[in-house]
Short mmCIF file of C-alpha atoms in Angstrom, two decimals:
data_model
loop_
_atom_site.label_atom_id
_atom_site.label_comp_id
_atom_site.label_asym_id
_atom_site.label_seq_id
_atom_site.Cartn_x
_atom_site.Cartn_y
_atom_site.Cartn_z
CA MET A 1 17.31 3.23 15.24
CA LYS A 2 13.73 3.68 14.09
CA ILE A 3 10.54 1.75 14.66
CA GLY A 4 8.23 1.13 11.72
CA ILE A 5 4.65 -0.02 12.24
CA ASP A 6 2.23 -1.36 9.66
CA LEU A 7 -1.18 -1.15 11.30
CA GLY A 8 -4.07 -3.03 9.71
CA GLY A 9 -7.47 -4.32 10.66
CA THR A 10 -6.15 -7.89 10.87
CA ASN A 11 -2.63 -7.50 12.24
CA MET A 12 -0.27 -5.03 13.84
CA ARG A 13 3.26 -5.45 12.45
CA ILE A 14 6.26 -3.76 14.03
CA GLY A 15 9.92 -3.71 13.08
CA ILE A 16 13.07 -2.18 14.53
CA VAL A 17 15.04 -0.72 11.63
CA ASP A 18 18.77 -0.11 11.85
CA ASN A 19 21.10 0.60 8.90
CA CYS A 20 18.34 -0.07 6.36
CA SER A 21 17.55 -3.50 7.81
CA ILE A 22 14.86 -4.88 10.08
CA ILE A 23 16.74 -6.36 13.02
CA LYS A 24 13.65 -7.43 14.97
CA LYS A 25 10.03 -7.95 13.98
CA GLU A 26 6.82 -8.85 15.77
CA ILE A 27 3.31 -9.46 14.43
CA ILE A 28 0.21 -9.63 16.61
CA PRO A 29 -3.54 -9.69 15.91
CA CYS A 30 -5.28 -6.32 15.92
CA PRO A 31 -8.34 -6.19 18.21
CA ALA A 32 -10.13 -4.26 15.48
CA ARG A 33 -13.64 -4.86 16.79
CA GLU A 34 -12.81 -3.60 20.27
CA SER A 35 -12.99 -0.03 21.55
CA ALA A 36 -10.65 2.67 20.30
CA GLU A 37 -8.90 2.62 23.68
CA LYS A 38 -8.35 -1.15 23.50
CA VAL A 39 -6.74 -0.88 20.05
CA ILE A 40 -4.51 1.96 21.25
CA ASP A 41 -3.53 0.06 24.41
CA THR A 42 -2.64 -3.01 22.35
CA LEU A 43 -0.51 -0.87 20.02
CA CYS A 44 1.24 0.82 22.96
CA ASN A 45 1.98 -2.53 24.58
CA LEU A 46 3.47 -3.76 21.31
CA ILE A 47 5.70 -0.69 21.06
CA ASN A 48 6.69 -0.97 24.71
CA ARG A 49 7.96 -4.52 24.15
CA ASN A 50 10.16 -3.39 21.27
CA ILE A 51 11.36 0.11 22.09
CA SER A 52 14.77 0.83 23.61
CA PRO A 53 16.79 3.96 24.43
CA ALA A 54 18.45 3.63 21.01
CA VAL A 55 15.11 4.25 19.21
CA ASP A 56 14.63 7.92 18.38
CA GLY A 57 11.58 7.80 16.11
CA ILE A 58 8.40 5.86 15.38
CA GLY A 59 6.66 5.83 12.00
CA ILE A 60 3.17 4.37 11.63
CA GLY A 61 1.29 3.47 8.46
CA VAL A 62 -2.50 3.15 8.69
CA PRO A 63 -5.08 2.11 6.07
CA THR A 64 -7.02 5.35 5.73
CA LEU A 65 -6.73 9.09 5.23
CA VAL A 66 -4.57 10.92 7.76
CA ASP A 67 -3.91 14.51 8.68
CA SER A 68 -0.19 13.82 8.46
CA ALA A 69 0.84 17.23 9.84
CA ARG A 70 -1.02 16.61 13.09
CA GLY A 71 -1.01 12.82 12.98
CA ILE A 72 -4.79 12.47 13.21
CA VAL A 73 -6.28 9.25 11.85
CA TYR A 74 -9.79 9.40 10.38
CA ASN A 75 -12.09 6.41 9.87
CA ALA A 76 -9.46 3.67 9.82
CA THR A 77 -10.38 0.89 7.40
CA ASN A 78 -11.59 -2.23 9.26
CA ILE A 79 -11.12 -0.58 12.68
CA PRO A 80 -14.64 0.83 13.23
CA SER A 81 -13.91 2.52 16.57
CA TRP A 82 -11.15 4.66 15.08
CA ARG A 83 -13.27 7.53 13.79
CA LYS A 84 -10.88 10.30 14.82
CA VAL A 85 -7.73 9.33 16.70
CA HIS A 86 -4.93 11.77 17.56
CA LEU A 87 -2.41 8.99 17.14
CA LYS A 88 0.75 11.07 16.81
CA GLU A 89 -0.03 12.99 20.01
CA ILE A 90 -0.88 9.83 21.95
CA ILE A 91 2.21 7.84 20.93
CA SER A 92 4.70 10.71 21.16
CA HIS A 93 3.41 11.62 24.64
CA ARG A 94 3.62 8.01 25.78
CA PHE A 95 7.13 7.26 24.49
CA GLY A 96 8.81 10.66 24.24
CA VAL A 97 10.18 10.28 20.70
CA GLN A 98 9.35 11.76 17.31
CA VAL A 99 6.26 10.12 15.78
CA GLU A 100 4.93 10.42 12.24
CA VAL A 101 1.74 8.90 10.87
CA ASN A 102 0.79 8.38 7.23
CA ASN A 103 -1.30 6.26 4.91
CA ASP A 104 -0.12 2.64 4.51
CA ALA A 105 0.12 2.81 0.71
CA ASN A 106 2.24 5.94 1.03
CA CYS A 107 4.51 3.96 3.35
CA PHE A 108 4.74 1.25 0.69
CA ALA A 109 5.85 3.80 -1.91
CA LEU A 110 8.32 5.40 0.51
CA GLY A 111 9.74 1.99 1.37
CA GLU A 112 10.35 1.24 -2.30
CA ALA A 113 11.90 4.68 -2.82
CA CYS A 114 14.27 4.40 0.14
CA PHE A 115 15.05 0.68 0.22
CA GLY A 116 13.75 -1.01 -2.94
CA LEU A 117 13.20 -0.60 -6.68
CA GLY A 118 13.01 3.19 -6.47
CA LEU A 119 16.54 3.69 -5.18
CA CYS A 120 17.82 4.72 -8.62
CA HIS A 121 14.76 6.80 -9.56
CA SER A 122 13.61 10.26 -8.50
CA SER A 123 9.93 9.70 -9.32
CA LEU A 124 7.89 6.64 -8.43
CA VAL A 125 4.31 5.55 -7.98
CA GLY A 126 3.64 2.62 -5.69
CA VAL A 127 0.40 0.72 -6.35
CA THR A 128 -1.03 -1.76 -3.87
CA LEU A 129 -3.39 -4.35 -5.32
CA GLY A 130 -5.12 -6.42 -2.66
CA THR A 131 -8.48 -6.20 -0.92
CA GLY A 132 -8.43 -2.61 -2.18
CA VAL A 133 -6.33 -0.48 -4.52
CA GLY A 134 -4.04 2.12 -2.98
CA GLY A 135 -1.14 4.24 -4.10
CA GLY A 136 1.73 6.46 -3.06
CA ILE A 137 3.69 9.09 -4.97
CA ILE A 138 7.38 9.96 -4.80
CA ILE A 139 8.41 13.21 -6.54
CA ASP A 140 12.08 14.26 -6.63
CA GLY A 141 12.81 11.58 -4.07
CA LYS A 142 10.24 12.85 -1.58
CA LEU A 143 6.85 11.50 -0.57
CA PHE A 144 3.97 13.64 -1.80
CA SER A 145 0.97 12.93 0.42
CA GLY A 146 -1.44 15.78 -0.24
CA ARG A 147 -3.28 17.56 2.56
CA ASN A 148 -4.92 14.42 3.95
CA THR A 149 -2.61 11.74 2.51
CA GLY A 150 -5.11 11.25 -0.31
CA ALA A 151 -2.95 12.36 -3.24
CA ALA A 152 -2.69 8.84 -4.67
CA GLU A 153 -6.06 7.30 -3.88
CA ILE A 154 -6.05 5.94 -7.41
CA GLY A 155 -8.45 3.13 -6.60
CA GLU A 156 -11.22 5.70 -6.27
CA LEU A 157 -10.72 7.13 -9.77
CA PRO A 158 -13.82 6.49 -11.92
CA PHE A 159 -13.52 3.59 -14.35
CA ARG A 160 -16.33 2.07 -16.40
CA GLU A 161 -19.46 1.85 -14.25
CA HIS A 162 -17.60 2.04 -10.95
CA ASN A 163 -13.95 2.77 -10.05
CA PHE A 164 -10.57 1.09 -10.45
CA GLU A 165 -10.81 -0.63 -7.07
CA TYR A 166 -13.94 -2.42 -8.27
CA TYR A 167 -12.05 -3.99 -11.18
CA CYS A 168 -8.42 -4.20 -9.97
CA SER A 169 -8.66 -5.60 -6.43
CA SER A 170 -9.18 -9.13 -5.13
CA VAL A 171 -12.90 -8.32 -4.97
CA PHE A 172 -12.92 -8.68 -8.77
CA PHE A 173 -12.22 -12.42 -8.51
CA GLU A 174 -14.67 -13.08 -5.70
CA ARG A 175 -17.48 -10.95 -7.08
CA ASP A 176 -17.37 -11.98 -10.73
CA TYR A 177 -16.02 -15.53 -10.53
CA GLY A 178 -16.58 -16.78 -6.97
CA ILE A 179 -12.88 -17.52 -6.47
CA SER A 180 -10.10 -15.90 -4.49
CA GLY A 181 -7.09 -14.40 -6.18
CA LYS A 182 -4.91 -17.06 -4.55
CA GLU A 183 -7.11 -19.86 -5.90
CA ALA A 184 -7.21 -18.24 -9.34
CA ALA A 185 -3.41 -18.04 -9.40
CA LYS A 186 -2.99 -21.69 -8.45
CA SER A 187 -5.48 -22.81 -11.11
CA ALA A 188 -3.83 -20.65 -13.76
CA ARG A 189 -0.38 -22.03 -12.95
CA ASP A 190 -1.86 -25.53 -13.21
CA GLY A 191 -2.88 -24.65 -16.78
CA ASN A 192 -6.61 -24.11 -16.21
CA THR A 193 -7.81 -22.20 -19.28
CA LYS A 194 -10.71 -20.51 -17.49
CA ALA A 195 -8.39 -19.22 -14.77
CA LEU A 196 -5.91 -17.97 -17.38
CA ALA A 197 -8.75 -16.08 -19.08
CA ILE A 198 -9.71 -14.50 -15.76
CA TRP A 199 -6.17 -13.22 -15.28
CA LYS A 200 -6.14 -11.90 -18.84
CA GLU A 201 -9.27 -9.88 -18.09
CA PHE A 202 -7.79 -8.70 -14.81
CA GLY A 203 -4.59 -7.65 -16.57
CA ALA A 204 -6.57 -5.55 -19.04
CA ASN A 205 -8.17 -3.75 -16.08
CA VAL A 206 -4.77 -3.16 -14.51
CA GLY A 207 -3.45 -1.92 -17.85
CA ASN A 208 -6.08 0.80 -17.84
CA LEU A 209 -5.11 1.67 -14.27
CA MET A 210 -1.48 2.01 -15.34
CA LYS A 211 -2.53 4.30 -18.17
CA ALA A 212 -4.34 6.54 -15.69
CA ILE A 213 -1.23 6.67 -13.49
CA MET A 214 0.98 7.56 -16.44
CA PHE A 215 -1.39 10.32 -17.56
CA ALA A 216 -1.62 11.76 -14.05
CA TYR A 217 1.97 11.42 -12.77
CA ASP A 218 4.31 10.34 -15.61
CA PRO A 219 6.69 8.58 -13.19
CA GLU A 220 9.96 6.84 -13.98
CA ILE A 221 8.80 3.61 -12.35
CA ILE A 222 5.56 2.06 -11.09
CA VAL A 223 6.02 -0.59 -8.39
CA VAL A 224 3.17 -3.03 -7.77
CA GLY A 225 2.65 -4.35 -4.24
CA GLY A 226 -0.14 -5.93 -2.22
CA GLY A 227 -1.41 -9.49 -2.25
CA LEU A 228 -1.89 -9.61 -6.03
CA ALA A 229 1.69 -8.57 -6.80
CA SER A 230 2.80 -12.19 -6.41
CA ALA A 231 0.69 -13.07 -9.47
CA PHE A 232 2.16 -10.28 -11.60
CA ASP A 233 3.49 -12.79 -14.15
CA LEU A 234 -0.09 -13.96 -14.80
CA TYR A 235 -1.41 -10.54 -15.85
CA LYS A 236 1.72 -8.74 -17.05
CA GLU A 237 1.18 -9.64 -20.71
CA SER A 238 -2.45 -8.54 -20.98
CA MET A 239 -1.61 -5.39 -19.00
CA ALA A 240 1.10 -4.62 -21.57
CA GLU A 241 -1.35 -5.17 -24.44
CA ILE A 242 -3.60 -2.42 -23.09
CA LEU A 243 -0.64 -0.16 -22.41
CA SER A 244 0.54 -0.53 -26.01
CA SER A 245 -2.15 1.94 -27.09
CA PHE A 246 -0.82 4.68 -24.78
CA PRO A 247 -0.68 7.76 -27.02
CA TYR A 248 2.79 8.98 -25.99
CA PRO A 249 5.35 6.47 -27.35
CA GLU A 250 8.31 8.05 -25.57
CA SER A 251 6.61 7.69 -22.19
CA LEU A 252 5.74 4.09 -23.00
CA ARG A 253 9.33 3.27 -23.97
CA ASN A 254 10.71 4.70 -20.77
CA ILE A 255 8.21 3.52 -18.17
CA ILE A 256 9.24 0.66 -15.86
CA ILE A 257 6.50 -1.41 -14.22
CA GLU A 258 7.66 -4.10 -11.81
CA PRO A 259 6.33 -6.04 -8.81
CA SER A 260 7.90 -5.32 -5.44
CA ARG A 261 10.74 -7.60 -4.41
CA LEU A 262 11.13 -6.18 -0.92
CA ALA A 263 9.89 -8.06 2.12
CA ASP A 264 8.21 -5.97 4.85
CA VAL A 265 8.34 -2.88 2.65
CA ALA A 266 5.49 -1.17 4.55
CA ILE A 267 7.41 -1.45 7.84
CA LEU A 268 10.55 -0.07 6.23
CA GLY A 269 8.57 2.74 4.62
CA ALA A 270 6.92 3.63 7.92
CA SER A 271 10.33 3.83 9.58
CA ALA A 272 11.45 6.26 6.86
CA LEU A 273 8.73 8.72 7.91
CA VAL A 274 10.92 9.77 10.86
#
């Protein structure tokens, strides 16, 4: 058995994974504004409630860059006290099992590769569209993280006056239209023409992001996750319109772009680190 942990600034999510399934799951609030020690103690208590002698590894996904070889977390997003945390050393010493730490978007991609839409593909890019834009890369069936798990920080790629995260995350809706992505989706599905136009614009932005991914990685499949994946049907068409001008027709014919269908994929992906 493995334990997978999806650690965020809002919640800590843990799952016990056995035979490719989550057999037990627990979600608790993350005390993100507390001291580094308080966050670590809360995480350790969560693990302690769920670990058993049958567990032989713990994988942890965190929303930031990580020295994955040493398991050091740097400047965790929305956890201000976590400037430099030797998380692998702390957790492995406490529980006496193998521990691996990686970026949360990498865990998403690994989860899709091992349990989801990537099962039949050797190369995959996972894209998370939510409060930010993240990514993970699978090459020949293996996660490629880069030196500091930053190999797929595609949201930071320059685009127009800013970067892709500026135009392809939920911030786009709030900043430019004063509405959340969830509200925009509801209005669009109710037939609101303004909301439909917003999603068309968003889809064009995402189409340009997909072009950048195809130029950089040329994967077999791109899987979209994050909070905005549930609205994929609302921006799929305008995304495809932008993609239609991709200069390599063979690549365009072969590429698959789909939203994730896998629940708790980040937990599953974290468990696959060990």
